[in-house]
Amino acid sequence: MITFFLMFISPFLYTLEPIQQPLVEKSTITYHMRHKLHEWDGVSDKLKIQVNWENISPTNKITKIAISTKVSSFNSGLSNRDSHMIEVLDALTYPNIIFNSTSIVYNQNDLLVNGQLQFHGVTKPISFNAKQTDKEGNLIFEGIFPILLEDFKVQRPSLLFVKADNEIQIKFKLYFK
């Protein structure tokens, strides 16, 4: 009887959708900086993403997420600026930017994410909103939040003796299949 049951039910077990896997080749983190003379973005598409999913398959809810990227992986389209950012951020001493969630609260497709951001050797609690969408078979998590460079003991870069703004915007777009 048990053998019959297992033979009958096992094909259905394999038809459940697999847990979503990160598409790191499509996922990005972008910083946006401002200076009185210009604005620019730096983009990293070299992310490491680890995710825990809720056990109930159809919900596709993340319960925990950890993301890391190398400071040196950001590209602003200007190699001199990127080299200067690596120097300003002391990337030899603090090579990685790491985020670990502590809680994720869902309100349908809107998320409130709390966690710890480790940047330039300083770890700070942060909280931000994100959105989850399902597009063309991919789950997409995206959001934007501000940080203050001085909170992370970063000397603001300057041009013509004028410092860049203290606040930068961090934007992320994470894809899962």
mmCIF file with all atom_site columns, C-alpha atoms in Angstrom:
data_model
loop_
_atom_site.group_PDB
_atom_site.id
_atom_site.type_symbol
_atom_site.label_atom_id
_atom_site.label_alt_id
_atom_site.label_comp_id
_atom_site.label_asym_id
_atom_site.label_entity_id
_atom_site.label_seq_id
_atom_site.pdbx_PDB_ins_code
_atom_site.Cartn_x
_atom_site.Cartn_y
_atom_site.Cartn_z
_atom_site.occupancy
_atom_site.B_iso_or_equiv
_atom_site.pdbx_formal_charge
_atom_site.auth_seq_id
_atom_site.auth_comp_id
_atom_site.auth_asym_id
_atom_site.auth_atom_id
_atom_site.pdbx_PDB_model_num
ATOM 1   C CA . MET A 1 1   ? 0.000  0.000  0.000   1.00 0.00 ? 1   MET A CA 1
ATOM 2   C CA . ILE A 1 2   ? 2.781  2.449  0.918   1.00 0.00 ? 2   ILE A CA 1
ATOM 3   C CA . THR A 1 3   ? 4.637  1.572  -2.280  1.00 0.00 ? 3   THR A CA 1
ATOM 4   C CA . PHE A 1 4   ? 1.510  2.300  -4.314  1.00 0.00 ? 4   PHE A CA 1
ATOM 5   C CA . PHE A 1 5   ? 1.044  5.625  -2.507  1.00 0.00 ? 5   PHE A CA 1
ATOM 6   C CA . LEU A 1 6   ? 4.667  6.660  -3.122  1.00 0.00 ? 6   LEU A CA 1
ATOM 7   C CA . MET A 1 7   ? 4.449  5.681  -6.786  1.00 0.00 ? 7   MET A CA 1
ATOM 8   C CA . PHE A 1 8   ? 1.253  7.696  -7.159  1.00 0.00 ? 8   PHE A CA 1
ATOM 9   C CA . ILE A 1 9   ? 2.356  10.840 -5.284  1.00 0.00 ? 9   ILE A CA 1
ATOM 10  C CA . SER A 1 10  ? 6.047  11.078 -6.333  1.00 0.00 ? 10  SER A CA 1
ATOM 11  C CA . PRO A 1 11  ? 5.378  12.483 -9.848  1.00 0.00 ? 11  PRO A CA 1
ATOM 12  C CA . PHE A 1 12  ? 3.473  15.370 -8.246  1.00 0.00 ? 12  PHE A CA 1
ATOM 13  C CA . LEU A 1 13  ? 6.357  16.178 -5.937  1.00 0.00 ? 13  LEU A CA 1
ATOM 14  C CA . TYR A 1 14  ? 8.621  16.798 -8.909  1.00 0.00 ? 14  TYR A CA 1
ATOM 15  C CA . THR A 1 15  ? 6.155  19.152 -10.580 1.00 0.00 ? 15  THR A CA 1
ATOM 16  C CA . LEU A 1 16  ? 6.329  21.731 -7.791  1.00 0.00 ? 16  LEU A CA 1
ATOM 17  C CA . GLU A 1 17  ? 8.092  24.886 -8.916  1.00 0.00 ? 17  GLU A CA 1
ATOM 18  C CA . PRO A 1 18  ? 11.687 25.023 -7.736  1.00 0.00 ? 18  PRO A CA 1
ATOM 19  C CA . ILE A 1 19  ? 12.816 27.648 -5.288  1.00 0.00 ? 19  ILE A CA 1
ATOM 20  C CA . GLN A 1 20  ? 13.853 30.783 -7.158  1.00 0.00 ? 20  GLN A CA 1
ATOM 21  C CA . GLN A 1 21  ? 17.573 31.151 -7.895  1.00 0.00 ? 21  GLN A CA 1
ATOM 22  C CA . PRO A 1 22  ? 19.327 34.522 -8.207  1.00 0.00 ? 22  PRO A CA 1
ATOM 23  C CA . LEU A 1 23  ? 20.162 35.684 -11.718 1.00 0.00 ? 23  LEU A CA 1
ATOM 24  C CA . VAL A 1 24  ? 23.370 37.449 -10.775 1.00 0.00 ? 24  VAL A CA 1
ATOM 25  C CA . GLU A 1 25  ? 24.175 38.211 -14.414 1.00 0.00 ? 25  GLU A CA 1
ATOM 26  C CA . LYS A 1 26  ? 21.113 40.515 -14.581 1.00 0.00 ? 26  LYS A CA 1
ATOM 27  C CA . SER A 1 27  ? 21.083 41.898 -11.016 1.00 0.00 ? 27  SER A CA 1
ATOM 28  C CA . THR A 1 28  ? 22.622 45.298 -10.253 1.00 0.00 ? 28  THR A CA 1
ATOM 29  C CA . ILE A 1 29  ? 23.383 47.739 -7.462  1.00 0.00 ? 29  ILE A CA 1
ATOM 30  C CA . THR A 1 30  ? 23.791 51.399 -8.422  1.00 0.00 ? 30  THR A CA 1
ATOM 31  C CA . TYR A 1 31  ? 24.984 54.381 -6.422  1.00 0.00 ? 31  TYR A CA 1
ATOM 32  C CA . HIS A 1 32  ? 23.998 57.918 -7.427  1.00 0.00 ? 32  HIS A CA 1
ATOM 33  C CA . MET A 1 33  ? 26.229 60.805 -6.318  1.00 0.00 ? 33  MET A CA 1
ATOM 34  C CA . ARG A 1 34  ? 25.901 64.541 -6.731  1.00 0.00 ? 34  ARG A CA 1
ATOM 35  C CA . HIS A 1 35  ? 28.383 67.353 -6.890  1.00 0.00 ? 35  HIS A CA 1
ATOM 36  C CA . LYS A 1 36  ? 27.575 70.985 -7.540  1.00 0.00 ? 36  LYS A CA 1
ATOM 37  C CA . LEU A 1 37  ? 29.058 70.602 -11.038 1.00 0.00 ? 37  LEU A CA 1
ATOM 38  C CA . HIS A 1 38  ? 27.628 67.216 -12.050 1.00 0.00 ? 38  HIS A CA 1
ATOM 39  C CA . GLU A 1 39  ? 25.916 63.955 -11.060 1.00 0.00 ? 39  GLU A CA 1
ATOM 40  C CA . TRP A 1 40  ? 26.900 60.389 -11.836 1.00 0.00 ? 40  TRP A CA 1
ATOM 41  C CA . ASP A 1 41  ? 25.982 56.761 -11.292 1.00 0.00 ? 41  ASP A CA 1
ATOM 42  C CA . GLY A 1 42  ? 28.235 53.815 -10.591 1.00 0.00 ? 42  GLY A CA 1
ATOM 43  C CA . VAL A 1 43  ? 26.871 50.350 -11.341 1.00 0.00 ? 43  VAL A CA 1
ATOM 44  C CA . SER A 1 44  ? 27.969 46.950 -10.087 1.00 0.00 ? 44  SER A CA 1
ATOM 45  C CA . ASP A 1 45  ? 26.693 43.789 -11.728 1.00 0.00 ? 45  ASP A CA 1
ATOM 46  C CA . LYS A 1 46  ? 29.117 41.548 -9.855  1.00 0.00 ? 46  LYS A CA 1
ATOM 47  C CA . LEU A 1 47  ? 26.917 40.535 -6.934  1.00 0.00 ? 47  LEU A CA 1
ATOM 48  C CA . LYS A 1 48  ? 26.859 37.570 -4.607  1.00 0.00 ? 48  LYS A CA 1
ATOM 49  C CA . ILE A 1 49  ? 23.323 36.868 -3.412  1.00 0.00 ? 49  ILE A CA 1
ATOM 50  C CA . GLN A 1 50  ? 22.120 34.335 -0.850  1.00 0.00 ? 50  GLN A CA 1
ATOM 51  C CA . VAL A 1 51  ? 18.404 33.984 -0.168  1.00 0.00 ? 51  VAL A CA 1
ATOM 52  C CA . ASN A 1 52  ? 16.147 32.026 2.159   1.00 0.00 ? 52  ASN A CA 1
ATOM 53  C CA . TRP A 1 53  ? 12.627 31.532 0.835   1.00 0.00 ? 53  TRP A CA 1
ATOM 54  C CA . GLU A 1 54  ? 9.424  30.925 2.738   1.00 0.00 ? 54  GLU A CA 1
ATOM 55  C CA . ASN A 1 55  ? 8.644  27.204 2.801   1.00 0.00 ? 55  ASN A CA 1
ATOM 56  C CA . ILE A 1 56  ? 5.286  27.637 1.097   1.00 0.00 ? 56  ILE A CA 1
ATOM 57  C CA . SER A 1 57  ? 6.256  27.454 -2.588  1.00 0.00 ? 57  SER A CA 1
ATOM 58  C CA . PRO A 1 58  ? 3.548  29.544 -4.316  1.00 0.00 ? 58  PRO A CA 1
ATOM 59  C CA . THR A 1 59  ? 4.197  32.647 -2.190  1.00 0.00 ? 59  THR A CA 1
ATOM 60  C CA . ASN A 1 60  ? 7.741  33.329 -3.446  1.00 0.00 ? 60  ASN A CA 1
ATOM 61  C CA . LYS A 1 61  ? 8.484  35.325 -0.308  1.00 0.00 ? 61  LYS A CA 1
ATOM 62  C CA . ILE A 1 62  ? 12.027 35.999 0.801   1.00 0.00 ? 62  ILE A CA 1
ATOM 63  C CA . THR A 1 63  ? 12.586 35.495 4.520   1.00 0.00 ? 63  THR A CA 1
ATOM 64  C CA . LYS A 1 64  ? 16.279 36.491 4.539   1.00 0.00 ? 64  LYS A CA 1
ATOM 65  C CA . ILE A 1 65  ? 18.712 37.908 2.030   1.00 0.00 ? 65  ILE A CA 1
ATOM 66  C CA . ALA A 1 66  ? 22.443 38.605 2.029   1.00 0.00 ? 66  ALA A CA 1
ATOM 67  C CA . ILE A 1 67  ? 24.112 40.570 -0.754  1.00 0.00 ? 67  ILE A CA 1
ATOM 68  C CA . SER A 1 68  ? 27.753 41.460 -1.230  1.00 0.00 ? 68  SER A CA 1
ATOM 69  C CA . THR A 1 69  ? 29.751 43.193 -3.912  1.00 0.00 ? 69  THR A CA 1
ATOM 70  C CA . LYS A 1 70  ? 33.281 44.466 -4.243  1.00 0.00 ? 70  LYS A CA 1
ATOM 71  C CA . VAL A 1 71  ? 33.920 48.207 -4.058  1.00 0.00 ? 71  VAL A CA 1
ATOM 72  C CA . SER A 1 72  ? 36.169 47.818 -7.101  1.00 0.00 ? 72  SER A CA 1
ATOM 73  C CA . SER A 1 73  ? 33.332 46.349 -9.194  1.00 0.00 ? 73  SER A CA 1
ATOM 74  C CA . PHE A 1 74  ? 31.448 49.645 -9.636  1.00 0.00 ? 74  PHE A CA 1
ATOM 75  C CA . ASN A 1 75  ? 31.668 51.258 -13.066 1.00 0.00 ? 75  ASN A CA 1
ATOM 76  C CA . SER A 1 76  ? 30.699 54.906 -13.541 1.00 0.00 ? 76  SER A CA 1
ATOM 77  C CA . GLY A 1 77  ? 31.805 55.059 -17.158 1.00 0.00 ? 77  GLY A CA 1
ATOM 78  C CA . LEU A 1 78  ? 34.912 57.056 -16.252 1.00 0.00 ? 78  LEU A CA 1
ATOM 79  C CA . SER A 1 79  ? 37.911 54.999 -15.136 1.00 0.00 ? 79  SER A CA 1
ATOM 80  C CA . ASN A 1 80  ? 39.625 57.943 -13.376 1.00 0.00 ? 80  ASN A CA 1
ATOM 81  C CA . ARG A 1 81  ? 36.531 58.534 -11.243 1.00 0.00 ? 81  ARG A CA 1
ATOM 82  C CA . ASP A 1 82  ? 36.266 54.806 -10.456 1.00 0.00 ? 82  ASP A CA 1
ATOM 83  C CA . SER A 1 83  ? 39.935 54.696 -9.419  1.00 0.00 ? 83  SER A CA 1
ATOM 84  C CA . HIS A 1 84  ? 39.415 57.734 -7.200  1.00 0.00 ? 84  HIS A CA 1
ATOM 85  C CA . MET A 1 85  ? 36.360 56.102 -5.562  1.00 0.00 ? 85  MET A CA 1
ATOM 86  C CA . ILE A 1 86  ? 38.409 52.960 -4.865  1.00 0.00 ? 86  ILE A CA 1
ATOM 87  C CA . GLU A 1 87  ? 41.006 55.184 -3.201  1.00 0.00 ? 87  GLU A CA 1
ATOM 88  C CA . VAL A 1 88  ? 38.445 57.264 -1.244  1.00 0.00 ? 88  VAL A CA 1
ATOM 89  C CA . LEU A 1 89  ? 36.684 54.112 -0.041  1.00 0.00 ? 89  LEU A CA 1
ATOM 90  C CA . ASP A 1 90  ? 39.996 52.481 0.928   1.00 0.00 ? 90  ASP A CA 1
ATOM 91  C CA . ALA A 1 91  ? 39.054 49.353 -1.023  1.00 0.00 ? 91  ALA A CA 1
ATOM 92  C CA . LEU A 1 92  ? 42.302 47.580 -0.142  1.00 0.00 ? 92  LEU A CA 1
ATOM 93  C CA . THR A 1 93  ? 41.325 47.669 3.533   1.00 0.00 ? 93  THR A CA 1
ATOM 94  C CA . TYR A 1 94  ? 37.531 47.438 3.064   1.00 0.00 ? 94  TYR A CA 1
ATOM 95  C CA . PRO A 1 95  ? 37.042 45.587 -0.242  1.00 0.00 ? 95  PRO A CA 1
ATOM 96  C CA . ASN A 1 96  ? 33.395 44.549 0.195   1.00 0.00 ? 96  ASN A CA 1
ATOM 97  C CA . ILE A 1 97  ? 30.002 46.121 0.721   1.00 0.00 ? 97  ILE A CA 1
ATOM 98  C CA . ILE A 1 98  ? 27.696 43.681 2.511   1.00 0.00 ? 98  ILE A CA 1
ATOM 99  C CA . PHE A 1 99  ? 24.000 43.770 3.373   1.00 0.00 ? 99  PHE A CA 1
ATOM 100 C CA . ASN A 1 100 ? 22.310 41.188 5.620   1.00 0.00 ? 100 ASN A CA 1
ATOM 101 C CA . SER A 1 101 ? 18.587 41.392 6.256   1.00 0.00 ? 101 SER A CA 1
ATOM 102 C CA . THR A 1 102 ? 17.240 40.980 9.780   1.00 0.00 ? 102 THR A CA 1
ATOM 103 C CA . SER A 1 103 ? 13.551 41.082 8.824   1.00 0.00 ? 103 SER A CA 1
ATOM 104 C CA . ILE A 1 104 ? 11.409 41.363 5.719   1.00 0.00 ? 104 ILE A CA 1
ATOM 105 C CA . VAL A 1 105 ? 7.750  42.317 6.078   1.00 0.00 ? 105 VAL A CA 1
ATOM 106 C CA . TYR A 1 106 ? 5.413  41.855 3.124   1.00 0.00 ? 106 TYR A CA 1
ATOM 107 C CA . ASN A 1 107 ? 2.324  43.908 2.336   1.00 0.00 ? 107 ASN A CA 1
ATOM 108 C CA . GLN A 1 108 ? 1.318  42.172 -0.896  1.00 0.00 ? 108 GLN A CA 1
ATOM 109 C CA . ASN A 1 109 ? 4.102  43.183 -3.355  1.00 0.00 ? 109 ASN A CA 1
ATOM 110 C CA . ASP A 1 110 ? 5.514  45.945 -1.140  1.00 0.00 ? 110 ASP A CA 1
ATOM 111 C CA . LEU A 1 111 ? 8.255  45.029 1.305   1.00 0.00 ? 111 LEU A CA 1
ATOM 112 C CA . LEU A 1 112 ? 9.748  46.685 4.353   1.00 0.00 ? 112 LEU A CA 1
ATOM 113 C CA . VAL A 1 113 ? 13.311 45.423 4.667   1.00 0.00 ? 113 VAL A CA 1
ATOM 114 C CA . ASN A 1 114 ? 15.420 45.861 7.806   1.00 0.00 ? 114 ASN A CA 1
ATOM 115 C CA . GLY A 1 115 ? 19.026 44.847 8.036   1.00 0.00 ? 115 GLY A CA 1
ATOM 116 C CA . GLN A 1 116 ? 22.675 45.664 8.568   1.00 0.00 ? 116 GLN A CA 1
ATOM 117 C CA . LEU A 1 117 ? 24.805 47.438 5.961   1.00 0.00 ? 117 LEU A CA 1
ATOM 118 C CA . GLN A 1 118 ? 28.560 46.972 6.241   1.00 0.00 ? 118 GLN A CA 1
ATOM 119 C CA . PHE A 1 119 ? 30.404 49.636 4.269   1.00 0.00 ? 119 PHE A CA 1
ATOM 120 C CA . HIS A 1 120 ? 33.892 51.103 4.703   1.00 0.00 ? 120 HIS A CA 1
ATOM 121 C CA . GLY A 1 121 ? 34.443 49.066 7.874   1.00 0.00 ? 121 GLY A CA 1
ATOM 122 C CA . VAL A 1 122 ? 31.293 50.391 9.578   1.00 0.00 ? 122 VAL A CA 1
ATOM 123 C CA . THR A 1 123 ? 28.128 48.365 10.151  1.00 0.00 ? 123 THR A CA 1
ATOM 124 C CA . LYS A 1 124 ? 24.867 50.285 10.534  1.00 0.00 ? 124 LYS A CA 1
ATOM 125 C CA . PRO A 1 125 ? 21.222 49.271 10.764  1.00 0.00 ? 125 PRO A CA 1
ATOM 126 C CA . ILE A 1 126 ? 19.152 50.363 7.777   1.00 0.00 ? 126 ILE A CA 1
ATOM 127 C CA . SER A 1 127 ? 15.530 50.109 6.774   1.00 0.00 ? 127 SER A CA 1
ATOM 128 C CA . PHE A 1 128 ? 14.071 50.594 3.305   1.00 0.00 ? 128 PHE A CA 1
ATOM 129 C CA . ASN A 1 129 ? 11.095 49.820 1.120   1.00 0.00 ? 129 ASN A CA 1
ATOM 130 C CA . ALA A 1 130 ? 11.269 47.470 -1.832  1.00 0.00 ? 130 ALA A CA 1
ATOM 131 C CA . LYS A 1 131 ? 8.881  46.123 -4.424  1.00 0.00 ? 131 LYS A CA 1
ATOM 132 C CA . GLN A 1 132 ? 8.476  42.581 -5.721  1.00 0.00 ? 132 GLN A CA 1
ATOM 133 C CA . THR A 1 133 ? 7.170  42.025 -9.241  1.00 0.00 ? 133 THR A CA 1
ATOM 134 C CA . ASP A 1 134 ? 6.821  39.015 -11.493 1.00 0.00 ? 134 ASP A CA 1
ATOM 135 C CA . LYS A 1 135 ? 7.845  39.814 -15.063 1.00 0.00 ? 135 LYS A CA 1
ATOM 136 C CA . GLU A 1 136 ? 8.380  37.345 -17.904 1.00 0.00 ? 136 GLU A CA 1
ATOM 137 C CA . GLY A 1 137 ? 8.911  34.437 -15.523 1.00 0.00 ? 137 GLY A CA 1
ATOM 138 C CA . ASN A 1 138 ? 11.405 36.336 -13.373 1.00 0.00 ? 138 ASN A CA 1
ATOM 139 C CA . LEU A 1 139 ? 10.856 37.625 -9.864  1.00 0.00 ? 139 LEU A CA 1
ATOM 140 C CA . ILE A 1 140 ? 12.284 41.118 -9.531  1.00 0.00 ? 140 ILE A CA 1
ATOM 141 C CA . PHE A 1 141 ? 13.061 42.860 -6.241  1.00 0.00 ? 141 PHE A CA 1
ATOM 142 C CA . GLU A 1 142 ? 13.906 46.528 -6.520  1.00 0.00 ? 142 GLU A CA 1
ATOM 143 C CA . GLY A 1 143 ? 14.186 49.584 -4.364  1.00 0.00 ? 143 GLY A CA 1
ATOM 144 C CA . ILE A 1 144 ? 16.157 52.684 -3.525  1.00 0.00 ? 144 ILE A CA 1
ATOM 145 C CA . PHE A 1 145 ? 17.393 54.130 -0.248  1.00 0.00 ? 145 PHE A CA 1
ATOM 146 C CA . PRO A 1 146 ? 19.727 56.915 0.894   1.00 0.00 ? 146 PRO A CA 1
ATOM 147 C CA . ILE A 1 147 ? 22.871 56.634 2.973   1.00 0.00 ? 147 ILE A CA 1
ATOM 148 C CA . LEU A 1 148 ? 25.117 59.342 4.361   1.00 0.00 ? 148 LEU A CA 1
ATOM 149 C CA . LEU A 1 149 ? 28.803 58.892 3.576   1.00 0.00 ? 149 LEU A CA 1
ATOM 150 C CA . GLU A 1 150 ? 29.823 60.473 6.889   1.00 0.00 ? 150 GLU A CA 1
ATOM 151 C CA . ASP A 1 151 ? 27.783 57.822 8.769   1.00 0.00 ? 151 ASP A CA 1
ATOM 152 C CA . PHE A 1 152 ? 30.218 55.293 7.327   1.00 0.00 ? 152 PHE A CA 1
ATOM 153 C CA . LYS A 1 153 ? 33.297 57.463 7.992   1.00 0.00 ? 153 LYS A CA 1
ATOM 154 C CA . VAL A 1 154 ? 33.868 58.107 4.286   1.00 0.00 ? 154 VAL A CA 1
ATOM 155 C CA . GLN A 1 155 ? 35.640 61.329 3.336   1.00 0.00 ? 155 GLN A CA 1
ATOM 156 C CA . ARG A 1 156 ? 33.525 62.820 0.580   1.00 0.00 ? 156 ARG A CA 1
ATOM 157 C CA . PRO A 1 157 ? 35.328 63.093 -2.755  1.00 0.00 ? 157 PRO A CA 1
ATOM 158 C CA . SER A 1 158 ? 35.926 66.624 -4.001  1.00 0.00 ? 158 SER A CA 1
ATOM 159 C CA . LEU A 1 159 ? 36.418 68.413 -7.281  1.00 0.00 ? 159 LEU A CA 1
ATOM 160 C CA . LEU A 1 160 ? 37.868 71.928 -7.418  1.00 0.00 ? 160 LEU A CA 1
ATOM 161 C CA . PHE A 1 161 ? 37.879 71.988 -3.590  1.00 0.00 ? 161 PHE A CA 1
ATOM 162 C CA . VAL A 1 162 ? 34.112 71.401 -3.481  1.00 0.00 ? 162 VAL A CA 1
ATOM 163 C CA . LYS A 1 163 ? 32.979 68.166 -1.840  1.00 0.00 ? 163 LYS A CA 1
ATOM 164 C CA . ALA A 1 164 ? 30.353 65.849 -3.277  1.00 0.00 ? 164 ALA A CA 1
ATOM 165 C CA . ASP A 1 165 ? 27.042 65.673 -1.420  1.00 0.00 ? 165 ASP A CA 1
ATOM 166 C CA . ASN A 1 166 ? 27.036 63.652 1.781   1.00 0.00 ? 166 ASN A CA 1
ATOM 167 C CA . GLU A 1 167 ? 23.874 61.764 0.796   1.00 0.00 ? 167 GLU A CA 1
ATOM 168 C CA . ILE A 1 168 ? 24.044 59.159 -1.939  1.00 0.00 ? 168 ILE A CA 1
ATOM 169 C CA . GLN A 1 169 ? 21.214 57.028 -3.278  1.00 0.00 ? 169 GLN A CA 1
ATOM 170 C CA . ILE A 1 170 ? 21.611 53.261 -3.442  1.00 0.00 ? 170 ILE A CA 1
ATOM 171 C CA . LYS A 1 171 ? 19.378 51.555 -5.988  1.00 0.00 ? 171 LYS A CA 1
ATOM 172 C CA . PHE A 1 172 ? 19.107 47.809 -6.448  1.00 0.00 ? 172 PHE A CA 1
ATOM 173 C CA . LYS A 1 173 ? 17.397 45.518 -8.901  1.00 0.00 ? 173 LYS A CA 1
ATOM 174 C CA . LEU A 1 174 ? 17.653 41.805 -8.158  1.00 0.00 ? 174 LEU A CA 1
ATOM 175 C CA . TYR A 1 175 ? 16.395 39.118 -10.525 1.00 0.00 ? 175 TYR A CA 1
ATOM 176 C CA . PHE A 1 176 ? 15.399 35.556 -9.624  1.00 0.00 ? 176 PHE A CA 1
ATOM 177 C CA . LYS A 1 177 ? 14.366 32.680 -11.905 1.00 0.00 ? 177 LYS A CA 1
#
